[in-house]
Coordinates of C-alpha atoms in Angstrom, one line a residue:
I289 CA 100.3 30.3 166.1
M290 CA 99.2 32.5 163.2
S291 CA 101.0 31.3 160.0
I292 CA 100.9 34.9 158.7
S293 CA 102.4 37.9 160.4
K294 CA 99.5 40.2 159.6
G295 CA 96.1 39.6 158.2
I296 CA 92.5 40.6 158.6
A297 CA 91.1 42.1 161.9
L298 CA 87.4 42.7 162.7
I299 CA 86.6 45.1 165.5
T300 CA 83.1 45.5 166.8
G301 CA 81.9 48.8 168.3
S302 CA 84.6 50.6 166.3
A303 CA 82.9 53.9 165.4
Q304 CA 84.3 55.7 168.4
G305 CA 86.2 55.4 171.7
I306 CA 88.3 52.3 172.4
G307 CA 87.0 50.5 169.3
R308 CA 88.2 53.3 167.1
G309 CA 91.6 53.4 168.8
I310 CA 92.0 49.6 168.3
A311 CA 91.1 49.8 164.7
L312 CA 93.6 52.6 163.9
R313 CA 96.4 50.8 165.9
L314 CA 95.9 47.5 164.2
A315 CA 95.9 49.3 160.8
K316 CA 99.2 50.9 161.8
D317 CA 100.4 47.4 162.7
G318 CA 99.7 46.2 159.2
F319 CA 96.3 44.6 159.4
D320 CA 93.4 45.3 157.0
I321 CA 90.4 46.3 159.1
A322 CA 86.7 45.4 159.1
L323 CA 84.8 48.0 161.0
N324 CA 81.5 47.2 162.8
D325 CA 78.9 49.2 164.6
V326 CA 75.2 49.8 164.5
P327 CA 73.7 51.7 161.5
S328 CA 73.1 54.9 163.5
K329 CA 76.9 55.4 163.6
S330 CA 77.5 55.1 159.9
D331 CA 79.0 58.6 159.5
Q332 CA 81.5 57.8 162.3
L333 CA 82.5 54.5 160.8
R334 CA 83.1 56.2 157.4
A335 CA 85.4 58.7 159.1
V336 CA 87.4 55.8 160.7
A337 CA 87.6 54.0 157.4
E338 CA 89.1 57.2 155.8
D339 CA 91.7 57.4 158.5
I340 CA 92.6 53.7 157.9
N341 CA 92.9 54.3 154.2
K342 CA 95.4 57.1 154.9
L343 CA 97.5 54.5 156.6
D344 CA 97.6 52.6 153.3
R345 CA 95.5 49.8 154.7
K346 CA 92.1 48.5 153.5
A347 CA 88.9 49.1 155.4
H348 CA 85.5 47.6 155.1
I349 CA 82.3 48.7 156.9
I350 CA 79.8 46.2 158.2
H351 CA 76.6 47.2 160.1
A352 CA 75.4 44.6 162.6
D353 CA 73.9 44.2 166.0
V354 CA 76.2 41.9 168.0
T355 CA 73.3 40.6 170.0
V356 CA 71.6 39.1 167.0
E357 CA 73.0 35.8 166.0
E358 CA 72.1 35.9 162.3
Q359 CA 73.7 39.4 162.0
V360 CA 76.9 38.2 163.7
K361 CA 77.1 35.2 161.4
G362 CA 76.5 37.3 158.4
M363 CA 79.1 39.8 159.6
V364 CA 81.8 37.2 159.7
Q365 CA 80.8 35.8 156.3
D366 CA 80.9 39.3 154.9
V367 CA 84.4 40.0 156.2
T368 CA 85.6 36.6 154.9
H369 CA 84.1 37.2 151.4
H370 CA 85.5 40.7 151.2
F371 CA 89.0 40.1 152.5
G372 CA 89.5 36.4 152.0
G373 CA 89.6 35.4 155.6
L374 CA 89.6 36.5 159.3
D375 CA 92.6 36.4 161.6
V376 CA 91.7 38.6 164.6
M377 CA 88.3 39.1 166.1
V378 CA 88.1 42.0 168.7
A379 CA 84.7 41.8 170.4
N380 CA 84.9 45.3 171.7
A381 CA 81.2 46.4 171.5
G382 CA 79.7 47.1 174.8
I383 CA 77.3 49.3 176.8
A384 CA 77.3 50.7 180.3
Q385 CA 74.3 51.1 182.6
E386 CA 73.1 54.0 184.6
L387 CA 74.6 53.7 188.1
V388 CA 71.8 52.6 190.3
P389 CA 71.6 50.2 193.3
L390 CA 70.9 46.6 192.6
I391 CA 67.5 46.7 194.2
S392 CA 66.5 49.5 191.8
T393 CA 68.0 47.9 188.7
E394 CA 65.2 47.1 186.2
L395 CA 65.1 43.7 184.5
D396 CA 65.2 45.2 181.0
V397 CA 68.4 47.0 181.9
W398 CA 70.0 43.7 183.1
E399 CA 68.8 42.0 179.9
R400 CA 70.2 44.7 177.6
V401 CA 73.6 44.9 179.3
M402 CA 74.0 41.2 179.4
A403 CA 72.9 40.8 175.8
V404 CA 75.4 43.3 174.4
N405 CA 78.4 42.7 176.7
A406 CA 78.1 38.9 177.2
R407 CA 76.0 37.3 174.5
G408 CA 77.7 39.6 171.9
A409 CA 81.1 38.3 172.9
F410 CA 79.9 34.7 172.8
L411 CA 78.5 35.1 169.3
C412 CA 81.6 36.9 168.0
Y413 CA 83.8 34.1 169.5
R414 CA 81.6 31.4 168.1
Y415 CA 81.4 32.5 164.5
A416 CA 84.9 33.9 164.3
A417 CA 86.4 30.7 165.7
A418 CA 84.4 28.5 163.3
Q419 CA 85.9 30.6 160.4
M420 CA 89.4 30.4 161.8
I421 CA 89.2 26.7 162.2
K422 CA 88.1 26.3 158.6
Q423 CA 91.0 28.4 157.4
G424 CA 93.5 26.3 159.4
R425 CA 96.0 29.1 160.1
G426 CA 95.1 29.9 163.7
G427 CA 93.9 33.3 164.9
R428 CA 93.2 35.6 167.8
L429 CA 89.9 36.1 169.7
I430 CA 90.0 39.2 172.0
A431 CA 87.1 40.6 174.0
A432 CA 86.4 43.6 176.2
S433 CA 86.1 42.8 179.9
S434 CA 86.7 45.6 182.5
V435 CA 88.2 46.1 185.9
A436 CA 84.6 45.7 187.0
G437 CA 85.0 42.1 185.7
K438 CA 87.6 41.4 188.3
M439 CA 86.0 43.0 191.4
G440 CA 82.5 44.1 192.3
H441 CA 81.6 47.8 191.8
P442 CA 78.7 49.4 193.7
L443 CA 75.7 50.6 191.7
N444 CA 76.8 48.6 188.6
S445 CA 75.4 45.1 189.1
A446 CA 74.4 44.3 185.5
Y447 CA 77.6 45.7 184.0
T448 CA 79.8 43.9 186.5
A449 CA 78.1 40.6 186.0
S450 CA 78.4 40.9 182.2
K451 CA 82.1 41.6 182.4
F452 CA 82.7 38.7 184.8
A453 CA 80.8 36.5 182.2
V454 CA 83.3 37.6 179.5
R455 CA 86.2 36.3 181.7
G456 CA 84.5 32.9 182.1
L457 CA 83.7 32.7 178.4
T458 CA 87.3 33.7 177.5
Q459 CA 88.9 31.1 179.8
T460 CA 86.7 28.4 178.4
A461 CA 87.3 29.3 174.8
A462 CA 91.0 29.3 175.4
L463 CA 90.9 25.7 176.6
E464 CA 88.8 24.5 173.7
L465 CA 90.5 26.4 170.9
G466 CA 94.2 26.1 171.7
R467 CA 94.4 22.9 169.7
Y468 CA 93.5 24.9 166.6
G469 CA 96.2 27.5 167.1
I470 CA 93.7 30.1 168.3
T471 CA 94.5 32.2 171.4
V472 CA 91.7 33.8 173.4
N473 CA 92.2 36.8 175.7
S474 CA 90.4 39.8 177.1
Y475 CA 91.4 43.3 178.2
A476 CA 90.1 45.1 181.3
P477 CA 90.1 48.9 181.1
G478 CA 89.4 51.1 184.0
V479 CA 87.7 54.5 183.3
I480 CA 89.0 55.6 179.9
Q481 CA 88.2 58.9 178.3
T482 CA 85.6 57.9 175.8
P483 CA 82.1 59.1 174.9
M484 CA 80.6 56.2 176.9
S485 CA 82.5 57.1 180.1
G486 CA 81.8 60.7 179.5
A487 CA 78.1 60.0 179.4
L488 CA 78.4 58.2 182.7
M489 CA 80.0 61.2 184.3
T490 CA 76.9 63.2 183.5
Y491 CA 74.8 61.1 185.8
R492 CA 74.1 62.9 189.1
C493 CA 74.5 59.7 191.0
L494 CA 78.0 59.3 189.8
A495 CA 78.9 62.9 190.4
R496 CA 78.0 62.3 194.0
F497 CA 80.8 59.7 194.3
Y498 CA 83.4 60.8 191.7
D499 CA 86.0 63.0 193.2
T500 CA 89.5 63.2 191.7
S501 CA 90.5 66.3 193.5
D502 CA 91.4 64.6 196.7
S503 CA 95.2 65.0 197.1
K504 CA 95.6 61.6 198.7
T505 CA 93.8 60.0 195.7
I506 CA 96.0 61.7 193.1
A507 CA 99.1 60.7 195.1
K508 CA 98.1 57.1 194.9
R509 CA 97.9 57.0 191.1
P510 CA 100.9 55.1 189.6
V511 CA 100.5 57.2 186.4
K512 CA 99.4 60.8 186.7
H513 CA 96.9 60.9 183.8
N514 CA 93.5 59.4 182.8
G515 CA 93.5 56.5 180.4
Q516 CA 93.1 57.1 176.7
P517 CA 91.7 54.7 174.0
E518 CA 95.2 54.4 172.6
D519 CA 96.4 52.9 175.9
I520 CA 94.0 50.0 175.5
A521 CA 94.7 49.7 171.8
A522 CA 98.3 49.1 172.6
I523 CA 97.3 46.1 174.8
V524 CA 95.2 44.7 172.0
S525 CA 98.0 45.3 169.5
Y526 CA 100.2 43.0 171.6
L527 CA 97.6 40.3 172.0
A528 CA 97.0 40.3 168.3
S529 CA 100.7 39.9 167.5
K530 CA 102.9 36.8 166.9
E531 CA 104.8 37.7 170.1
A532 CA 101.7 36.8 172.2
Q533 CA 101.4 33.3 170.7
F534 CA 101.8 31.7 174.1
I535 CA 99.3 34.0 176.0
T536 CA 95.8 32.6 176.1
G537 CA 92.9 32.6 178.6
K538 CA 94.3 35.7 180.3
L539 CA 92.8 39.1 181.2
S540 CA 95.1 42.0 180.6
T541 CA 94.2 44.7 183.1
Y542 CA 94.8 48.4 182.5
I543 CA 94.8 49.9 186.0
L544 CA 97.2 52.8 185.7
S545 CA 94.6 55.5 186.2
A546 CA 91.7 53.2 187.1
Q547 CA 93.3 52.5 190.5
G548 CA 93.2 56.1 191.4
I549 CA 89.7 56.6 190.2
G550 CA 88.5 53.5 192.0
R551 CA 90.1 54.9 195.2
A552 CA 88.4 58.3 194.6
I553 CA 85.0 56.6 194.3
S554 CA 85.7 54.6 197.4
L555 CA 86.6 57.7 199.4
R556 CA 83.4 59.5 198.2
L557 CA 81.2 56.5 199.1
A558 CA 82.7 56.5 202.6
K559 CA 82.1 60.2 203.0
D560 CA 78.5 59.9 201.8
G561 CA 77.7 57.1 204.2
F562 CA 78.0 54.2 201.8
D563 CA 80.0 51.2 202.8
A564 CA 82.7 50.9 200.2
A565 CA 84.6 48.1 201.8
L566 CA 84.2 45.4 204.4
N567 CA 86.3 47.5 206.8
D568 CA 83.5 50.1 206.9
V569 CA 81.0 47.7 208.4
N570 CA 80.3 48.4 212.1
P571 CA 81.5 45.6 214.4
R572 CA 78.2 44.2 215.5
L573 CA 76.0 41.3 214.6
L574 CA 74.7 41.6 211.1
M575 CA 71.4 39.7 211.8
S576 CA 69.7 40.9 214.9
I577 CA 67.9 37.5 215.3
F578 CA 69.8 34.2 215.7
K579 CA 67.5 32.2 213.5
G580 CA 64.7 33.2 211.2
V581 CA 63.3 32.4 207.8
A582 CA 65.3 30.9 204.9
L583 CA 64.1 30.6 201.3
V584 CA 66.0 28.0 199.2
T585 CA 65.4 27.9 195.4
G586 CA 65.8 24.7 193.4
S587 CA 65.2 22.8 196.6
A588 CA 63.2 19.8 195.3
Q589 CA 66.4 17.7 194.9
G590 CA 70.1 17.5 195.1
I591 CA 72.1 20.4 196.7
G592 CA 69.0 22.5 197.2
H593 CA 67.2 19.7 199.1
A594 CA 70.3 19.2 201.3
I595 CA 70.6 22.9 202.0
A596 CA 66.9 23.1 203.0
L597 CA 67.2 20.2 205.5
R598 CA 70.5 21.5 206.9
L599 CA 69.0 25.0 207.6
A600 CA 65.9 23.4 209.2
R601 CA 68.2 21.5 211.5
D602 CA 70.0 24.7 212.3
G603 CA 66.7 26.2 213.5
F604 CA 65.4 28.1 210.5
D605 CA 61.9 27.9 209.2
V606 CA 62.4 27.0 205.5
A607 CA 60.5 28.1 202.4
L608 CA 60.9 25.7 199.5
N609 CA 61.0 26.7 195.8
D610 CA 61.2 24.9 192.6
L611 CA 59.2 24.5 189.3
A612 CA 55.6 23.3 189.3
S613 CA 56.7 20.1 187.6
K614 CA 58.6 19.2 190.9
S615 CA 55.7 19.8 193.3
A616 CA 55.6 16.2 194.4
Q617 CA 59.3 16.3 195.4
L618 CA 58.8 19.6 197.2
H619 CA 56.0 18.1 199.3
N620 CA 58.3 15.3 200.3
V621 CA 61.0 17.8 201.4
A622 CA 58.4 19.7 203.3
K623 CA 57.4 16.6 205.2
D624 CA 61.1 16.0 206.1
I625 CA 61.3 19.6 207.4
G626 CA 58.1 19.2 209.4
S627 CA 59.5 16.0 211.0
I628 CA 62.4 18.2 212.3
G629 CA 60.0 20.5 214.0
R630 CA 60.3 23.5 211.8
K631 CA 57.7 25.4 209.8
T632 CA 57.8 25.3 206.0
C633 CA 55.9 26.7 203.0
L634 CA 56.0 26.0 199.3
A635 CA 56.7 28.8 196.8
V636 CA 56.5 27.4 193.3
A637 CA 58.1 29.8 190.8
D638 CA 60.4 30.1 187.8
V639 CA 63.4 32.1 189.1
S640 CA 64.0 33.6 185.6
D641 CA 60.6 35.4 185.7
E642 CA 60.7 38.7 187.7
E643 CA 57.0 38.7 188.6
Q644 CA 57.2 35.2 189.9
V645 CA 60.3 36.0 192.0
R646 CA 58.6 39.1 193.4
G647 CA 55.5 37.1 194.3
M648 CA 57.6 34.3 195.7
V649 CA 59.3 36.6 198.2
Q650 CA 56.0 38.3 199.2
H651 CA 54.4 34.9 199.7
V652 CA 57.2 33.7 202.0
A653 CA 57.2 36.9 204.0
N654 CA 53.4 36.7 204.5
E655 CA 53.5 33.0 205.3
L656 CA 56.5 32.8 207.6
G657 CA 56.7 36.3 209.0
G658 CA 59.7 37.7 207.0
L659 CA 62.8 36.6 205.1
D660 CA 66.3 36.4 206.6
V661 CA 68.3 34.1 204.3
M662 CA 67.9 33.9 200.5
V663 CA 69.7 30.9 198.9
A664 CA 69.6 31.3 195.2
N665 CA 70.5 27.7 194.5
A666 CA 68.4 27.0 191.4
G667 CA 70.5 26.3 188.3
I668 CA 70.8 24.3 185.1
E669 CA 73.6 22.7 183.1
Q670 CA 74.1 22.9 179.4
N671 CA 74.4 20.0 177.0
I672 CA 78.1 19.4 176.6
C673 CA 77.5 18.0 173.1
L674 CA 75.7 21.1 171.8
M675 CA 76.1 24.8 172.2
T676 CA 73.5 27.1 170.5
S677 CA 72.4 30.7 171.0
D678 CA 69.1 29.5 172.5
L679 CA 70.9 27.3 175.0
W680 CA 73.2 30.3 175.9
E681 CA 70.0 32.3 176.7
K682 CA 68.4 29.6 178.8
V683 CA 71.5 28.9 180.9
M684 CA 72.1 32.6 181.5
A685 CA 68.5 33.2 182.3
V686 CA 68.3 30.6 185.1
N687 CA 71.9 30.7 186.4
A688 CA 72.6 34.5 186.2
R689 CA 69.3 36.4 185.9
G690 CA 67.8 34.1 188.5
P691 CA 70.3 35.1 191.3
F692 CA 70.0 38.7 190.2
L693 CA 66.2 38.7 190.7
C694 CA 66.5 36.7 193.9
Y695 CA 69.0 39.1 195.3
K696 CA 67.0 42.2 194.2
H697 CA 63.7 41.2 195.7
A698 CA 65.0 39.5 198.8
A699 CA 67.2 42.5 199.6
T700 CA 64.3 44.8 199.2
Q701 CA 62.3 42.7 201.8
M702 CA 65.3 42.5 204.2
I703 CA 65.8 46.3 204.0
K704 CA 62.2 46.8 204.8
Q705 CA 62.4 44.6 207.8
G706 CA 65.5 46.3 209.2
R707 CA 67.1 43.3 210.7
G708 CA 69.8 42.5 208.2
G709 CA 70.1 39.2 206.4
R710 CA 72.0 36.8 204.2
L711 CA 72.1 36.6 200.4
I712 CA 73.8 33.3 199.2
A713 CA 74.0 32.1 195.6
A714 CA 75.3 29.1 193.7
S715 CA 78.4 29.7 191.7
S716 CA 80.8 26.8 190.8
V717 CA 84.4 25.9 190.4
A718 CA 83.6 26.6 186.7
G719 CA 82.8 30.1 187.9
K720 CA 86.4 30.6 189.0
T721 CA 88.3 29.0 186.1
G722 CA 87.3 28.2 182.5
T723 CA 86.1 24.7 181.8
P724 CA 86.0 23.4 178.2
L725 CA 82.7 22.3 176.6
I726 CA 80.5 24.3 179.0
S727 CA 81.0 27.9 177.9
A728 CA 77.5 29.2 178.8
Y729 CA 77.6 27.5 182.2
C730 CA 81.1 29.0 183.0
A731 CA 80.0 32.5 181.9
S732 CA 76.8 32.3 184.0
K733 CA 78.8 31.2 187.1
F734 CA 81.4 33.9 186.6
A735 CA 78.5 36.4 186.4
V736 CA 77.2 35.2 189.8
R737 CA 80.5 36.1 191.4
G738 CA 80.5 39.6 189.9
L739 CA 76.9 40.1 191.0
T740 CA 77.7 38.9 194.5
Q741 CA 80.7 41.2 194.9
T742 CA 78.6 44.1 193.8
A743 CA 75.7 43.2 196.1
A744 CA 78.1 42.9 199.1
L745 CA 79.4 46.4 198.6
E746 CA 76.0 48.0 198.2
L747 CA 74.1 46.1 200.9
A748 CA 76.6 46.1 203.8
R749 CA 75.1 49.4 205.1
Y750 CA 71.9 47.4 205.6
D751 CA 73.6 44.6 207.6
I752 CA 73.1 42.2 204.6
T753 CA 76.0 40.0 203.6
A754 CA 76.2 38.5 200.1
N755 CA 78.3 35.4 199.3
S756 CA 78.4 32.5 196.9
Y757 CA 79.5 28.9 197.1
A758 CA 81.5 27.0 194.4
P759 CA 81.0 23.3 194.3
G760 CA 83.1 21.0 192.0
L761 CA 81.7 17.7 190.9
I762 CA 78.8 16.9 193.3
R763 CA 76.9 13.6 193.2
T764 CA 73.4 15.0 192.2
A765 CA 70.8 14.3 189.5
M766 CA 72.1 17.4 187.6
G767 CA 75.8 16.4 187.6
T768 CA 77.3 15.6 184.2
S769 CA 76.8 11.9 183.6
N770 CA 79.7 9.6 182.9
A771 CA 77.6 8.3 179.9
A772 CA 77.5 11.8 178.4
L773 CA 81.3 12.2 178.8
A774 CA 81.9 8.7 177.3
A775 CA 79.8 9.5 174.3
L776 CA 81.7 12.7 173.6
A777 CA 85.1 11.1 174.2
S778 CA 84.9 9.2 171.0
T779 CA 85.3 12.4 169.0
N780 CA 86.7 14.9 171.5
S781 CA 88.8 12.8 174.0
E782 CA 91.3 15.6 174.5
L783 CA 88.6 18.1 175.5
V784 CA 87.0 15.6 177.8
E785 CA 90.2 15.1 179.6
L786 CA 90.7 18.8 179.9
M787 CA 87.2 19.1 181.4
K788 CA 87.8 16.4 183.9
N789 CA 91.1 17.9 185.0
S790 CA 89.7 21.5 185.3
L791 CA 87.0 20.2 187.6
N792 CA 89.3 18.0 189.6
S793 CA 90.2 18.8 193.2
A794 CA 92.8 17.8 195.7
I795 CA 90.2 15.5 197.3
K796 CA 89.9 12.5 195.0
R797 CA 86.2 11.8 195.3
E798 CA 82.9 13.3 194.3
G799 CA 81.4 15.7 196.8
Q800 CA 78.0 15.1 198.4
P801 CA 75.1 17.6 198.6
E802 CA 75.4 17.6 202.4
E803 CA 78.9 19.0 202.2
V804 CA 77.8 21.9 200.2
A805 CA 74.9 22.4 202.6
G806 CA 77.5 22.7 205.4
I807 CA 79.1 25.7 203.7
V808 CA 75.7 27.4 203.3
S809 CA 74.9 26.6 207.0
Y810 CA 78.0 28.6 207.9
L811 CA 77.3 31.5 205.6
A812 CA 73.8 31.8 207.0
S813 CA 75.1 31.8 210.6
K814 CA 76.0 34.6 213.0
E815 CA 79.6 33.3 212.9
A816 CA 79.8 34.5 209.3
Q817 CA 78.9 38.1 210.1
F818 CA 82.2 39.5 208.7
V819 CA 82.2 37.3 205.6
T820 CA 80.8 39.1 202.5
G821 CA 81.5 39.3 198.8
Q822 CA 83.2 35.9 198.9
C823 CA 83.0 32.8 196.7
L824 CA 83.8 29.7 198.8
N825 CA 85.2 26.5 197.3
L826 CA 83.9 23.3 198.8
K827 CA 87.3 21.6 199.1
V828 CA 89.1 24.6 200.6
F829 CA 86.4 25.6 203.1
M830 CA 85.6 22.3 204.7
G831 CA 87.9 22.7 207.7
L832 CA 86.7 26.2 208.5
Q833 CA 83.1 25.2 208.3
Q834 CA 83.6 22.3 210.6
R835 CA 85.4 24.5 213.2
A836 CA 82.5 26.9 213.1
H837 CA 80.0 24.1 213.5
D838 CA 81.9 22.7 216.5
A839 CA 82.0 26.2 218.1
R840 CA 78.2 26.5 217.8
L841 CA 77.8 23.1 219.4
Q842 CA 80.0 24.1 222.3
A843 CA 78.2 27.4 222.7
N844 CA 74.8 25.7 222.9
A845 CA 76.0 22.9 225.2

């Protein structure tokens, strides 16, 4: 795929830790290296550059913040001007978060982690790919995910969501860029001995959970040592090589020591009274009341409208949310719920605004006497013909930050009530496998899955389950129009076919909003008391949902 055996590699976050290890390894492999980090790490970058020069390879230092589009664009241009091109982009820069429960995670922490870890990878992919396409000799895009990007980790909601987002972005980019001879992959380290992981270990909250002295834990490790940056660098070395030319859209996981550490944290969580797995949940009903109050965001139309009506028919009083511009539609839905004989209230709010979400939950609790089911359904698409940095921010704000804020403030209310509850969010089939042309949407829906898994682990002790649903193509006002696809097909027919195929299902018809509502009905019910941390596909789950519905009818007969 790359017409040259070696070339130019750019590694972000390369002043220390894994980034430094990758830079040195690729230099040993024969690449000239562009080193990136923030200006505060200039001395460290110079030291890495000197080490690269000793290997008889060229090194060039570029200071840039990967969250700032103009700086990333300039960084790629600088590398190209200095070395004459770019063949490997390693979007390694990333930050961790202090380990705190989801309900205590501040919005500015969420924003900063998502900006560096997810938006940074998006911008690096975007501008590196544009340069590689211009060169016409293929290339490699490689980004840092994490084992936390494959499975929820308690106390780590923002980080987990950001690393799930990297997976979605990577799968989407792989589908779009393969035609240009560009492969796209990510790597998923566990806990590696670096300054960043060392800083995490100093937090008292982690010290409470971290225990590698347990003999059973040590015995379960496949390899009896902690991971080193060089271990990850070896994976990147392979992904950057000609031998990896047919590997794309994959996540290479380094679990040799992470598996043992993960088990150690799990054991410590259990010892300290935290539920580290579904098996730790006591066998009793998670909601102490059969029906209660449900809040459905984005409920003025489409899937949200159908969910609100279905939950009302199931016996819930329903709070309806959407933007102020859709007030008239919300009033119509409220009338329909009133005709079913259930109470309702309107809670106009923008789910991407924390103060509005906090106020929304308080308003619902005051009006209807509490909150038992939160359905974070509100979401937006992206324009398939255009992808910009601003559009990335807008999609991530509504589709990922929105569920985070809904989970956070709904869970706080449910814990206060002491009667358990249900958190349910909208993911997508595009949140389980990459889909070309909608990179931001895919990343946001992957993030919802990571957030949901983390919430499930943290909140089980309060009898709160957290799940998401993953529709395919559903006949709604938001669904991608055939006209938009037809317009794009004139210039990108191959990508349009890929998109259609990736969203296709075994059931050869478009789904209806009522079918998605059926899944949410099940997840909100007592029958789903042992289902948590899951993302349910519409086409796979239909039979199980119908059996649960039939069982409820028989029980009430």
